[in-house]
């Protein structure tokens, strides 16, 4: 009987802290050694260039293997012959269709592996590395340096490209998955530089504590950009300069902002808002006194700028949130017509 077997019998029913006694655990076979573990390599994001080269090389090989399918000999006079080529345009179209089909399959596989599920049309390709934001969307070096995460999370992989292409988003991801960075990065890139005259982004959250957290996160991303986030304070302090907004991004729970909007005269205007973000939408849409549906509708309708885009983020995605988005969206459109 081996030493490992004897040890297992003697310690049957006894808990053993393998984290503290790692070496001993490996010695007696309680955990697998690192060399014995098979590491699964992460699924790489497909490269359109590589797919194109793969398809072209494959087609060339097929042409060489069966050249009789690509050419037709036509006898003119005696032994004089000519070659009738197939139309290049038709061949190029077929090749482009092959490239798109293979590329889309690989992108969908990447999404499935990272548990990215989506609905919509013309959805941009996700990103797997932060440097891809520079290559595809010209994210500034200063912004890239402010990102402290090693790799984007699934919600960031797909949401950031969507918002960078000015698409409206309803995003659902669990708490702690990186939703804050998923909307801050594209917003700051869109605003580019500071500008006086009114808030250009509004972030609505259910509590003041969460507003403080997002402001702190926003300040980190704003380093070197000059953009100015603002946490809405007490109404008395805001009354002193109601129309001289010296900030770019407003972060606030809904009640205080609604009071300022409905004040006579209004203490704040949202005509210059380019992005309206509703974070923790599932909590804000709760039924009863704990919910903020009416307040959100007031804020939603107050953002009347011609370039307004909206994005909602939630840990859970109930039917009431989706229904509200459709109803308030249609109502907002009717009021603008």
Short mmCIF file of C-alpha atoms in Angstrom, two decimals:
data_model
loop_
_atom_site.label_atom_id
_atom_site.label_comp_id
_atom_site.label_asym_id
_atom_site.label_seq_id
_atom_site.Cartn_x
_atom_site.Cartn_y
_atom_site.Cartn_z
CA UNK A 1 0.00 0.00 0.00
CA UNK A 2 1.39 3.41 -1.00
CA UNK A 3 2.11 6.21 1.45
CA UNK A 4 -0.58 8.37 -0.18
CA UNK A 5 -3.23 5.66 0.32
CA UNK A 6 -2.27 5.18 4.00
CA UNK A 7 -2.40 8.93 4.58
CA UNK A 8 -5.85 9.19 2.99
CA UNK A 9 -7.21 6.38 5.19
CA UNK A 10 -5.77 7.91 8.37
CA UNK A 11 -7.18 11.36 7.53
CA UNK A 12 -10.58 10.15 6.35
CA UNK A 13 -13.25 12.63 7.47
CA UNK A 14 -10.68 15.24 8.52
CA UNK A 15 -10.64 18.64 6.81
CA UNK A 16 -7.23 19.75 5.55
CA UNK A 17 -6.43 23.38 4.67
CA UNK A 18 -4.72 22.93 1.31
CA UNK A 19 -4.28 26.68 0.91
CA UNK A 20 -2.03 26.99 3.97
CA UNK A 21 -0.30 23.62 3.66
CA UNK A 22 0.09 23.66 -0.11
CA UNK A 23 3.39 21.76 -0.28
CA UNK A 24 2.17 19.02 2.07
CA UNK A 25 -1.09 18.72 0.12
CA UNK A 26 0.81 18.24 -3.15
CA UNK A 27 3.13 15.70 -1.51
CA UNK A 28 0.25 13.48 -0.37
CA UNK A 29 -1.72 13.89 -3.56
CA UNK A 30 -4.58 15.95 -2.12
CA UNK A 31 -4.25 18.52 -4.90
CA UNK A 32 -2.86 18.30 -8.37
CA UNK A 33 0.50 19.80 -9.11
CA UNK A 34 0.64 22.78 -11.39
CA UNK A 35 2.35 20.71 -14.08
CA UNK A 36 -0.55 18.25 -14.02
CA UNK A 37 -3.15 20.91 -14.69
CA UNK A 38 -4.08 21.52 -18.31
CA UNK A 39 -4.50 25.25 -18.81
CA UNK A 40 -7.22 26.24 -21.21
CA UNK A 41 -6.05 29.06 -23.46
CA UNK A 42 -8.58 31.87 -23.78
CA UNK A 43 -10.45 32.02 -27.05
CA UNK A 44 -8.78 34.72 -29.16
CA UNK A 45 -10.81 37.40 -30.89
CA UNK A 46 -10.69 36.63 -34.62
CA UNK A 47 -8.78 38.94 -36.93
CA UNK A 48 -10.52 39.94 -40.15
CA UNK A 49 -7.13 40.16 -41.86
CA UNK A 50 -6.25 36.60 -40.85
CA UNK A 51 -9.63 35.28 -42.00
CA UNK A 52 -9.22 37.02 -45.35
CA UNK A 53 -5.74 35.56 -45.83
CA UNK A 54 -7.04 32.11 -44.87
CA UNK A 55 -9.90 32.24 -47.40
CA UNK A 56 -7.72 33.62 -50.21
CA UNK A 57 -5.05 30.97 -49.64
CA UNK A 58 -7.67 28.22 -49.61
CA UNK A 59 -9.27 29.45 -52.83
CA UNK A 60 -5.90 29.68 -54.57
CA UNK A 61 -5.18 26.09 -53.55
CA UNK A 62 -8.50 24.95 -54.96
CA UNK A 63 -7.80 26.75 -58.20
CA UNK A 64 -4.44 25.06 -58.57
CA UNK A 65 -5.91 21.64 -57.72
CA UNK A 66 -8.68 21.91 -60.26
CA UNK A 67 -7.68 24.43 -62.90
CA UNK A 68 -10.07 22.90 -65.40
CA UNK A 69 -12.97 24.40 -63.38
CA UNK A 70 -11.51 27.88 -63.65
CA UNK A 71 -10.65 27.92 -67.36
CA UNK A 72 -12.21 26.82 -70.61
CA UNK A 73 -10.19 26.13 -73.77
CA UNK A 74 -11.72 27.53 -76.94
CA UNK A 75 -10.19 26.51 -80.32
CA UNK A 76 -10.09 29.35 -82.85
CA UNK A 77 -8.02 28.29 -85.87
CA UNK A 78 -5.95 25.15 -86.03
CA UNK A 79 -3.80 24.87 -82.99
CA UNK A 80 -4.39 28.47 -81.80
CA UNK A 81 -6.29 28.54 -78.50
CA UNK A 82 -7.36 31.15 -76.00
CA UNK A 83 -8.43 31.03 -72.37
CA UNK A 84 -11.83 32.28 -71.23
CA UNK A 85 -11.57 33.57 -67.67
CA UNK A 86 -14.49 33.59 -65.29
CA UNK A 87 -15.68 37.03 -64.31
CA UNK A 88 -13.46 38.50 -61.60
CA UNK A 89 -16.27 40.49 -60.02
CA UNK A 90 -18.36 37.39 -59.41
CA UNK A 91 -15.36 35.58 -57.96
CA UNK A 92 -14.53 38.52 -55.68
CA UNK A 93 -18.12 38.72 -54.43
CA UNK A 94 -18.15 35.01 -53.64
CA UNK A 95 -14.83 35.34 -51.82
CA UNK A 96 -16.07 38.32 -49.77
CA UNK A 97 -19.16 36.35 -48.78
CA UNK A 98 -16.96 33.49 -47.60
CA UNK A 99 -14.79 35.86 -45.56
CA UNK A 100 -17.82 37.46 -43.89
CA UNK A 101 -19.44 34.12 -43.09
CA UNK A 102 -16.30 32.63 -41.50
CA UNK A 103 -15.49 35.84 -39.64
CA UNK A 104 -19.03 36.12 -38.23
CA UNK A 105 -18.89 32.49 -37.07
CA UNK A 106 -15.65 33.09 -35.20
CA UNK A 107 -16.94 36.31 -33.62
CA UNK A 108 -20.11 34.54 -32.46
CA UNK A 109 -17.98 31.75 -30.99
CA UNK A 110 -15.95 34.36 -29.10
CA UNK A 111 -19.19 35.87 -27.73
CA UNK A 112 -20.52 32.47 -26.68
CA UNK A 113 -17.31 31.58 -24.85
CA UNK A 114 -17.46 34.89 -22.94
CA UNK A 115 -21.23 34.52 -22.34
CA UNK A 116 -22.09 37.64 -24.31
CA UNK A 117 -25.72 37.45 -25.44
CA UNK A 118 -27.24 40.26 -27.45
CA UNK A 119 -30.18 41.40 -29.50
CA UNK A 120 -30.04 44.00 -32.25
CA UNK A 121 -28.80 44.56 -35.76
CA UNK A 122 -25.39 45.59 -37.12
CA UNK A 123 -23.74 44.96 -33.76
CA UNK A 124 -20.02 45.88 -33.83
CA UNK A 125 -17.34 43.32 -33.11
CA UNK A 126 -16.38 43.14 -29.41
CA UNK A 127 -12.87 43.87 -28.16
CA UNK A 128 -10.63 41.51 -26.22
CA UNK A 129 -7.75 43.90 -25.44
CA UNK A 130 -7.75 47.58 -24.50
CA UNK A 131 -5.30 48.44 -27.27
CA UNK A 132 -8.00 47.52 -29.80
CA UNK A 133 -9.93 50.62 -28.69
CA UNK A 134 -7.01 52.73 -29.92
CA UNK A 135 -6.77 50.86 -33.20
CA UNK A 136 -10.50 50.91 -34.01
CA UNK A 137 -11.81 54.03 -32.29
CA UNK A 138 -8.72 56.21 -31.76
CA UNK A 139 -9.03 56.21 -27.98
CA UNK A 140 -6.41 58.64 -26.66
CA UNK A 141 -3.22 57.44 -25.03
CA UNK A 142 -4.15 59.37 -21.87
CA UNK A 143 -7.43 57.46 -21.63
CA UNK A 144 -5.68 54.15 -22.23
CA UNK A 145 -3.19 54.89 -19.45
CA UNK A 146 -6.06 55.61 -17.03
CA UNK A 147 -7.50 52.10 -17.46
CA UNK A 148 -6.15 50.02 -14.59
CA UNK A 149 -7.77 46.72 -15.55
CA UNK A 150 -5.61 44.13 -17.33
CA UNK A 151 -8.33 42.94 -19.70
CA UNK A 152 -11.90 44.03 -20.45
CA UNK A 153 -14.72 42.05 -18.87
CA UNK A 154 -17.49 40.59 -21.07
CA UNK A 155 -19.85 43.54 -20.48
CA UNK A 156 -17.02 45.92 -21.39
CA UNK A 157 -16.01 43.87 -24.44
CA UNK A 158 -19.33 44.48 -26.19
CA UNK A 159 -20.87 47.55 -24.54
CA UNK A 160 -17.91 49.89 -25.10
CA UNK A 161 -17.80 49.36 -28.91
CA UNK A 162 -21.57 49.84 -29.08
CA UNK A 163 -21.47 53.16 -27.24
CA UNK A 164 -18.38 54.31 -29.14
CA UNK A 165 -20.49 53.93 -32.28
CA UNK A 166 -23.21 56.08 -30.66
CA UNK A 167 -25.63 53.19 -30.22
CA UNK A 168 -28.24 53.24 -27.47
CA UNK A 169 -27.79 50.32 -25.08
CA UNK A 170 -29.75 48.31 -22.53
CA UNK A 171 -27.06 46.25 -20.80
CA UNK A 172 -27.44 43.57 -18.14
CA UNK A 173 -24.49 42.20 -16.15
CA UNK A 174 -24.00 41.07 -12.53
CA UNK A 175 -22.75 43.39 -9.81
CA UNK A 176 -18.97 43.72 -9.86
CA UNK A 177 -18.65 42.93 -13.58
CA UNK A 178 -17.31 46.35 -14.58
CA UNK A 179 -20.44 48.17 -15.77
CA UNK A 180 -19.18 51.56 -14.52
CA UNK A 181 -16.10 51.49 -16.74
CA UNK A 182 -18.27 50.13 -19.56
CA UNK A 183 -20.13 53.44 -19.79
CA UNK A 184 -17.50 55.89 -18.50
CA UNK A 185 -14.86 55.06 -21.13
CA UNK A 186 -17.08 55.71 -24.20
CA UNK A 187 -18.68 58.79 -22.59
CA UNK A 188 -15.33 60.44 -21.85
CA UNK A 189 -14.05 59.61 -25.33
CA UNK A 190 -17.21 61.09 -26.86
CA UNK A 191 -16.97 64.35 -24.86
CA UNK A 192 -13.24 64.63 -25.71
CA UNK A 193 -12.47 67.92 -23.92
CA UNK A 194 -14.08 70.26 -21.34
CA UNK A 195 -16.65 72.80 -22.46
CA UNK A 196 -18.75 75.30 -20.52
CA UNK A 197 -22.42 75.97 -21.14
CA UNK A 198 -24.20 72.96 -19.68
CA UNK A 199 -23.90 69.35 -18.67
CA UNK A 200 -23.14 67.04 -21.59
CA UNK A 201 -23.55 63.74 -19.74
CA UNK A 202 -25.92 62.81 -16.91
CA UNK A 203 -25.53 59.64 -14.84
CA UNK A 204 -28.54 58.68 -12.70
CA UNK A 205 -28.05 56.25 -9.80
CA UNK A 206 -30.39 55.11 -6.99
CA UNK A 207 -28.30 56.27 -3.99
CA UNK A 208 -25.90 59.01 -3.02
CA UNK A 209 -23.34 56.40 -1.92
CA UNK A 210 -23.24 54.91 -5.40
CA UNK A 211 -23.02 58.41 -6.89
CA UNK A 212 -19.91 59.08 -4.78
CA UNK A 213 -18.33 55.81 -5.94
CA UNK A 214 -18.96 56.61 -9.60
CA UNK A 215 -17.60 60.13 -9.18
CA UNK A 216 -14.38 58.73 -7.73
CA UNK A 217 -14.09 56.24 -10.59
CA UNK A 218 -14.82 58.99 -13.10
CA UNK A 219 -12.10 61.22 -11.65
CA UNK A 220 -9.56 58.43 -12.23
CA UNK A 221 -10.54 58.09 -15.87
CA UNK A 222 -10.54 61.89 -16.35
CA UNK A 223 -6.88 62.34 -15.42
CA UNK A 224 -5.10 64.17 -18.23
CA UNK A 225 -8.35 64.75 -20.15
CA UNK A 226 -9.56 67.91 -18.43
CA UNK A 227 -13.16 66.69 -18.21
CA UNK A 228 -15.00 67.67 -15.02
CA UNK A 229 -17.45 65.35 -13.24
CA UNK A 230 -19.81 66.89 -10.70
CA UNK A 231 -21.72 65.27 -7.86
CA UNK A 232 -24.95 67.20 -7.35
CA UNK A 233 -24.89 68.78 -3.90
CA UNK A 234 -27.54 70.36 -1.71
CA UNK A 235 -30.08 72.48 -3.52
CA UNK A 236 -29.08 75.65 -1.64
CA UNK A 237 -25.50 75.44 -2.89
CA UNK A 238 -26.68 74.79 -6.44
CA UNK A 239 -29.00 77.83 -6.43
CA UNK A 240 -26.09 80.27 -6.27
CA UNK A 241 -25.15 79.74 -9.94
CA UNK A 242 -28.08 77.88 -11.51
CA UNK A 243 -27.20 78.57 -15.14
CA UNK A 244 -23.40 78.79 -15.01
CA UNK A 245 -22.53 75.15 -15.27
CA UNK A 246 -18.75 74.69 -15.14
CA UNK A 247 -18.82 70.91 -15.34
CA UNK A 248 -19.24 68.33 -18.10
CA UNK A 249 -20.70 65.29 -16.31
CA UNK A 250 -23.47 65.28 -13.71
CA UNK A 251 -23.78 62.33 -11.32
CA UNK A 252 -26.83 62.24 -9.06
CA UNK A 253 -29.78 60.31 -7.62
CA UNK A 254 -33.02 61.25 -9.42
CA UNK A 255 -35.00 63.07 -6.67
CA UNK A 256 -32.68 66.06 -6.27
CA UNK A 257 -32.33 66.56 -10.01
CA UNK A 258 -36.09 66.39 -10.56
CA UNK A 259 -36.63 69.05 -7.87
CA UNK A 260 -34.18 71.35 -9.65
CA UNK A 261 -35.83 70.71 -13.02
CA UNK A 262 -39.33 71.47 -11.68
CA UNK A 263 -38.27 74.53 -9.70
CA UNK A 264 -39.67 77.87 -10.92
CA UNK A 265 -37.48 78.96 -12.59
CA UNK A 266 -35.58 75.71 -13.29
CA UNK A 267 -32.26 75.50 -11.47
CA UNK A 268 -30.71 73.30 -14.13
CA UNK A 269 -31.25 72.67 -17.83
CA UNK A 270 -30.45 69.51 -19.75
CA UNK A 271 -30.70 70.76 -23.33
CA UNK A 272 -27.00 70.17 -23.97
CA UNK A 273 -26.92 66.57 -22.70
CA UNK A 274 -25.37 64.13 -25.17
CA UNK A 275 -25.46 61.01 -22.98
CA UNK A 276 -28.05 59.97 -20.39
CA UNK A 277 -26.93 56.96 -18.33
CA UNK A 278 -29.25 55.13 -15.93
CA UNK A 279 -27.23 52.84 -13.67
CA UNK A 280 -28.73 50.14 -11.44
CA UNK A 281 -31.91 50.39 -13.50
CA UNK A 282 -33.47 47.38 -11.78
CA UNK A 283 -33.43 49.23 -8.44
CA UNK A 284 -34.64 52.51 -9.93
CA UNK A 285 -37.57 50.75 -11.59
CA UNK A 286 -38.80 49.00 -8.46
CA UNK A 287 -42.52 49.34 -7.91
CA UNK A 288 -43.88 51.40 -5.02
CA UNK A 289 -42.26 54.10 -2.90
CA UNK A 290 -38.76 52.68 -3.38
CA UNK A 291 -38.93 53.13 -7.15
CA UNK A 292 -38.22 56.21 -9.28
CA UNK A 293 -40.18 55.59 -12.47
CA UNK A 294 -41.92 58.98 -12.56
CA UNK A 295 -38.70 60.83 -11.75
CA UNK A 296 -36.84 58.97 -14.48
CA UNK A 297 -39.55 59.88 -16.98
CA UNK A 298 -39.17 63.57 -16.05
CA UNK A 299 -35.39 63.44 -16.50
CA UNK A 300 -35.70 61.42 -19.70
CA UNK A 301 -38.00 64.01 -21.28
CA UNK A 302 -35.85 66.94 -20.10
CA UNK A 303 -32.88 65.69 -22.14
CA UNK A 304 -33.99 67.15 -25.46
CA UNK A 305 -30.65 67.76 -27.16
CA UNK A 306 -30.49 66.76 -30.84
CA UNK A 307 -27.48 64.47 -30.22
CA UNK A 308 -28.88 62.70 -27.13
CA UNK A 309 -28.02 59.03 -26.64
CA UNK A 310 -29.24 56.85 -23.78
CA UNK A 311 -27.86 53.77 -22.07
CA UNK A 312 -29.26 51.72 -19.20
CA UNK A 313 -27.33 49.28 -17.02
CA UNK A 314 -28.78 46.72 -14.68
CA UNK A 315 -27.79 43.67 -12.66
CA UNK A 316 -31.08 42.02 -13.62
CA UNK A 317 -33.26 42.71 -16.62
CA UNK A 318 -36.97 42.43 -15.86
CA UNK A 319 -39.75 42.78 -18.37
CA UNK A 320 -40.91 46.03 -16.73
CA UNK A 321 -37.58 47.71 -17.57
CA UNK A 322 -37.80 46.72 -21.23
CA UNK A 323 -41.44 47.77 -21.43
CA UNK A 324 -40.71 51.15 -19.83
CA UNK A 325 -37.87 51.78 -22.29
CA UNK A 326 -40.16 51.14 -25.25
CA UNK A 327 -43.06 53.22 -23.87
CA UNK A 328 -41.03 56.24 -22.78
CA UNK A 329 -39.00 56.10 -25.98
CA UNK A 330 -42.13 56.27 -28.14
CA UNK A 331 -43.59 59.06 -26.00
CA UNK A 332 -40.37 61.06 -26.24
CA UNK A 333 -40.32 60.69 -30.01
CA UNK A 334 -43.94 61.89 -30.32
CA UNK A 335 -43.19 65.01 -28.27
CA UNK A 336 -40.26 65.93 -30.50
CA UNK A 337 -42.24 65.57 -33.75
#
